[in-house]
Amino acid sequence: MLRSSALVMVVAAVIGGAGVPAQAASGLTGAQRRVLVDATSRFKDVRKAKAAGYLPTEDCVPGMGYHYSSPRNSENGDVDPVLPEILLYVPVPHGGLRLAGLEFFRPDADGDLRTDVDRPTLFGHPFDGPMAGHPVPKGVPPMPVHYDLHVWLYLPNPDGELTTLNPKVTCP
């Protein structure tokens, strides 16, 4: 059984950032990209992501794909490039999933949409937000005001590797 905070992160992953314009459109350096690839390339095999504790969601989000959320990484409170909170997968023809990108997520410390003194960064790139929590299913605790940053590491994004939505991602 998922704890409430873990369930919120899974739901956040499904709908996190949808329709929110990205603030960090510039890309990563080659060295930064290598750090992320070295830490996550094993998750090209979705079975390894599940074995590492990433929990799948049922819905595909247009422009983002399927989200696999790590409650352990979500609860540590740090922005750690080698421990992304969310892995983004896209469907491939004839079944299966392909790792497309990563999503980093942090709740806003004061929950105030008007302040951003606690805006996290990844390699100096600011997260998007703060943004209001997204709608969640009945019975799930409300999602907090939060920040997130998408990194299109494995599926190039014509709009930029740090933008929220990737127009190449379609859902069945």
mmCIF file of C-alpha atoms in Angstrom:
data_model
loop_
_atom_site.group_PDB
_atom_site.id
_atom_site.type_symbol
_atom_site.label_atom_id
_atom_site.label_comp_id
_atom_site.label_asym_id
_atom_site.label_seq_id
_atom_site.Cartn_x
_atom_site.Cartn_y
_atom_site.Cartn_z
ATOM 1 C CA MET A 1 0.000 0.000 0.000
ATOM 2 C CA LEU A 2 1.380 3.418 -0.960
ATOM 3 C CA ARG A 3 1.734 6.017 1.751
ATOM 4 C CA SER A 4 -0.200 9.229 1.115
ATOM 5 C CA SER A 5 2.895 11.228 0.142
ATOM 6 C CA ALA A 6 3.997 8.529 -2.289
ATOM 7 C CA LEU A 7 0.547 8.387 -3.857
ATOM 8 C CA VAL A 8 0.534 12.151 -4.245
ATOM 9 C CA MET A 9 3.870 11.939 -6.063
ATOM 10 C CA VAL A 10 2.526 9.287 -8.411
ATOM 11 C CA VAL A 11 -0.509 11.413 -9.207
ATOM 12 C CA ALA A 12 1.724 14.463 -9.541
ATOM 13 C CA ALA A 13 3.791 12.595 -12.052
ATOM 14 C CA VAL A 14 0.774 11.846 -14.199
ATOM 15 C CA ILE A 15 -0.322 15.423 -14.520
ATOM 16 C CA GLY A 16 2.634 17.408 -13.249
ATOM 17 C CA GLY A 17 3.431 20.438 -15.330
ATOM 18 C CA ALA A 18 0.876 19.804 -18.074
ATOM 19 C CA GLY A 19 0.224 23.056 -19.853
ATOM 20 C CA VAL A 20 2.781 24.985 -17.793
ATOM 21 C CA PRO A 21 5.278 26.912 -19.926
ATOM 22 C CA ALA A 22 8.867 26.010 -19.220
ATOM 23 C CA GLN A 23 11.169 28.702 -17.890
ATOM 24 C CA ALA A 24 14.379 26.789 -18.514
ATOM 25 C CA ALA A 25 14.586 26.391 -22.265
ATOM 26 C CA SER A 26 18.383 26.378 -22.622
ATOM 27 C CA GLY A 27 20.118 23.046 -22.652
ATOM 28 C CA LEU A 28 22.575 21.103 -20.576
ATOM 29 C CA THR A 29 26.294 20.863 -21.135
ATOM 30 C CA GLY A 30 27.816 17.639 -22.382
ATOM 31 C CA ALA A 31 29.229 16.907 -18.910
ATOM 32 C CA GLN A 32 25.852 17.483 -17.234
ATOM 33 C CA ARG A 33 24.146 15.246 -19.764
ATOM 34 C CA ARG A 34 26.720 12.492 -19.119
ATOM 35 C CA VAL A 35 26.020 12.616 -15.361
ATOM 36 C CA LEU A 36 22.310 12.099 -16.026
ATOM 37 C CA VAL A 37 22.848 9.379 -18.639
ATOM 38 C CA ASP A 38 25.314 7.509 -16.417
ATOM 39 C CA ALA A 39 22.789 7.577 -13.564
ATOM 40 C CA THR A 40 19.702 6.617 -15.566
ATOM 41 C CA SER A 41 20.606 4.664 -18.710
ATOM 42 C CA ARG A 42 19.880 1.371 -16.922
ATOM 43 C CA PHE A 43 16.242 2.487 -16.762
ATOM 44 C CA LYS A 44 15.919 2.107 -20.530
ATOM 45 C CA ASP A 45 14.701 -1.290 -19.387
ATOM 46 C CA VAL A 46 11.442 -0.439 -17.598
ATOM 47 C CA ARG A 47 11.783 -3.626 -15.528
ATOM 48 C CA LYS A 48 14.929 -2.172 -13.942
ATOM 49 C CA ALA A 49 13.038 1.024 -13.107
ATOM 50 C CA LYS A 50 10.348 -1.014 -11.357
ATOM 51 C CA ALA A 51 12.999 -3.055 -9.520
ATOM 52 C CA ALA A 52 14.573 0.221 -8.326
ATOM 53 C CA GLY A 53 11.248 1.308 -6.821
ATOM 54 C CA TYR A 54 9.743 3.441 -9.579
ATOM 55 C CA LEU A 55 5.963 3.047 -9.567
ATOM 56 C CA PRO A 56 4.051 3.165 -12.868
ATOM 57 C CA THR A 57 1.012 5.284 -13.533
ATOM 58 C CA GLU A 58 -1.834 4.146 -15.722
ATOM 59 C CA ASP A 59 -2.401 7.238 -17.831
ATOM 60 C CA CYS A 60 -0.310 8.568 -20.673
ATOM 61 C CA VAL A 61 -0.047 12.370 -20.595
ATOM 62 C CA PRO A 62 0.128 13.962 -24.068
ATOM 63 C CA GLY A 63 3.475 15.701 -24.480
ATOM 64 C CA MET A 64 4.982 13.793 -21.535
ATOM 65 C CA GLY A 65 4.124 10.098 -21.736
ATOM 66 C CA TYR A 66 3.852 7.622 -18.884
ATOM 67 C CA HIS A 67 5.304 8.640 -15.536
ATOM 68 C CA TYR A 68 7.115 6.278 -13.179
ATOM 69 C CA SER A 69 7.586 7.902 -9.772
ATOM 70 C CA SER A 70 10.083 7.009 -7.050
ATOM 71 C CA PRO A 71 8.592 7.643 -3.594
ATOM 72 C CA ARG A 72 12.054 7.174 -2.045
ATOM 73 C CA ASN A 73 13.617 9.842 -4.267
ATOM 74 C CA SER A 74 10.616 12.128 -3.777
ATOM 75 C CA GLU A 75 10.820 12.022 -0.016
ATOM 76 C CA ASN A 76 14.532 12.761 0.374
ATOM 77 C CA GLY A 77 14.011 16.527 -0.084
ATOM 78 C CA ASP A 78 17.165 17.032 -2.145
ATOM 79 C CA VAL A 79 17.666 17.876 -5.794
ATOM 80 C CA ASP A 80 20.062 15.149 -6.807
ATOM 81 C CA PRO A 81 20.788 14.733 -10.512
ATOM 82 C CA VAL A 82 21.474 11.023 -10.075
ATOM 83 C CA LEU A 83 18.167 10.396 -8.267
ATOM 84 C CA PRO A 84 15.346 11.760 -10.434
ATOM 85 C CA GLU A 85 11.919 11.591 -8.827
ATOM 86 C CA ILE A 86 10.189 10.635 -12.071
ATOM 87 C CA LEU A 87 11.086 8.740 -15.247
ATOM 88 C CA LEU A 88 9.160 9.545 -18.441
ATOM 89 C CA TYR A 89 8.366 6.724 -20.876
ATOM 90 C CA VAL A 90 6.729 6.819 -24.287
ATOM 91 C CA PRO A 91 4.843 4.007 -25.991
ATOM 92 C CA VAL A 92 6.582 2.309 -28.886
ATOM 93 C CA PRO A 93 4.981 0.576 -31.881
ATOM 94 C CA HIS A 94 3.984 -3.036 -31.254
ATOM 95 C CA GLY A 95 3.941 -2.558 -27.455
ATOM 96 C CA GLY A 96 6.456 -1.667 -24.836
ATOM 97 C CA LEU A 97 7.865 1.562 -23.509
ATOM 98 C CA ARG A 98 10.925 3.655 -24.303
ATOM 99 C CA LEU A 99 12.654 5.885 -21.742
ATOM 100 C CA ALA A 100 12.275 9.450 -23.021
ATOM 101 C CA GLY A 101 13.217 11.738 -20.166
ATOM 102 C CA LEU A 102 13.366 12.614 -16.501
ATOM 103 C CA GLU A 103 11.325 14.858 -14.261
ATOM 104 C CA PHE A 104 12.574 16.461 -11.069
ATOM 105 C CA PHE A 105 9.886 17.567 -8.565
ATOM 106 C CA ARG A 106 9.938 19.627 -5.341
ATOM 107 C CA PRO A 107 7.067 20.893 -3.170
ATOM 108 C CA ASP A 108 7.162 24.662 -2.548
ATOM 109 C CA ALA A 109 8.273 25.255 1.052
ATOM 110 C CA ASP A 110 5.804 28.032 1.841
ATOM 111 C CA GLY A 111 2.993 26.995 -0.518
ATOM 112 C CA ASP A 112 2.665 30.594 -1.754
ATOM 113 C CA LEU A 113 2.354 31.061 -5.522
ATOM 114 C CA ARG A 114 3.556 34.666 -5.141
ATOM 115 C CA THR A 115 6.994 33.769 -3.753
ATOM 116 C CA ASP A 116 9.816 31.735 -5.191
ATOM 117 C CA VAL A 117 12.748 32.163 -2.814
ATOM 118 C CA ASP A 118 13.010 28.385 -2.532
ATOM 119 C CA ARG A 119 12.985 27.708 -6.295
ATOM 120 C CA PRO A 120 15.232 24.693 -6.828
ATOM 121 C CA THR A 121 17.728 24.372 -9.638
ATOM 122 C CA LEU A 122 19.379 21.510 -11.462
ATOM 123 C CA PHE A 123 22.864 22.323 -12.746
ATOM 124 C CA GLY A 124 21.925 26.003 -12.395
ATOM 125 C CA HIS A 125 18.717 25.650 -14.411
ATOM 126 C CA PRO A 126 15.684 26.898 -12.457
ATOM 127 C CA PHE A 127 12.683 24.640 -12.047
ATOM 128 C CA ASP A 128 9.311 25.741 -13.440
ATOM 129 C CA GLY A 129 6.867 27.119 -10.883
ATOM 130 C CA PRO A 130 5.744 27.633 -8.324
ATOM 131 C CA MET A 131 2.544 26.166 -9.661
ATOM 132 C CA ALA A 132 -0.674 25.138 -8.013
ATOM 133 C CA GLY A 133 -1.248 21.513 -7.250
ATOM 134 C CA HIS A 134 -3.088 19.701 -10.008
ATOM 135 C CA PRO A 135 -6.436 17.965 -9.567
ATOM 136 C CA VAL A 136 -6.143 14.567 -7.916
ATOM 137 C CA PRO A 137 -8.581 11.691 -7.618
ATOM 138 C CA LYS A 138 -11.140 11.771 -4.819
ATOM 139 C CA GLY A 139 -9.674 10.513 -1.551
ATOM 140 C CA VAL A 140 -6.076 11.473 -2.405
ATOM 141 C CA PRO A 141 -4.522 14.292 -0.363
ATOM 142 C CA PRO A 142 -4.285 17.524 -2.346
ATOM 143 C CA MET A 143 -1.089 18.097 -4.312
ATOM 144 C CA PRO A 144 0.959 20.948 -2.890
ATOM 145 C CA VAL A 145 2.144 24.051 -4.655
ATOM 146 C CA HIS A 146 5.317 22.822 -6.319
ATOM 147 C CA TYR A 147 8.163 23.183 -8.802
ATOM 148 C CA ASP A 148 9.234 20.743 -11.494
ATOM 149 C CA LEU A 149 11.773 20.427 -14.278
ATOM 150 C CA HIS A 150 11.565 18.075 -17.260
ATOM 151 C CA VAL A 151 14.732 16.853 -18.966
ATOM 152 C CA TRP A 152 14.274 15.243 -22.399
ATOM 153 C CA LEU A 153 17.431 13.192 -22.213
ATOM 154 C CA TYR A 154 16.559 10.199 -24.395
ATOM 155 C CA LEU A 155 13.997 11.640 -26.826
ATOM 156 C CA PRO A 156 15.128 14.896 -28.399
ATOM 157 C CA ASN A 157 12.651 17.729 -27.959
ATOM 158 C CA PRO A 158 12.514 20.271 -30.796
ATOM 159 C CA ASP A 159 11.329 22.873 -28.251
ATOM 160 C CA GLY A 160 14.371 22.350 -25.995
ATOM 161 C CA GLU A 161 15.584 19.599 -23.723
ATOM 162 C CA LEU A 162 14.375 21.417 -20.574
ATOM 163 C CA THR A 163 10.886 22.368 -21.710
ATOM 164 C CA THR A 164 7.814 20.873 -20.081
ATOM 165 C CA LEU A 165 6.099 19.322 -23.090
ATOM 166 C CA ASN A 166 7.653 17.385 -25.953
ATOM 167 C CA PRO A 167 5.620 17.564 -29.178
ATOM 168 C CA LYS A 168 7.085 14.217 -30.250
ATOM 169 C CA VAL A 169 5.268 12.458 -27.405
ATOM 170 C CA THR A 170 1.851 11.141 -28.325
ATOM 171 C CA CYS A 171 -0.397 8.827 -26.394
ATOM 172 C CA PRO A 172 -2.428 5.874 -27.607
#
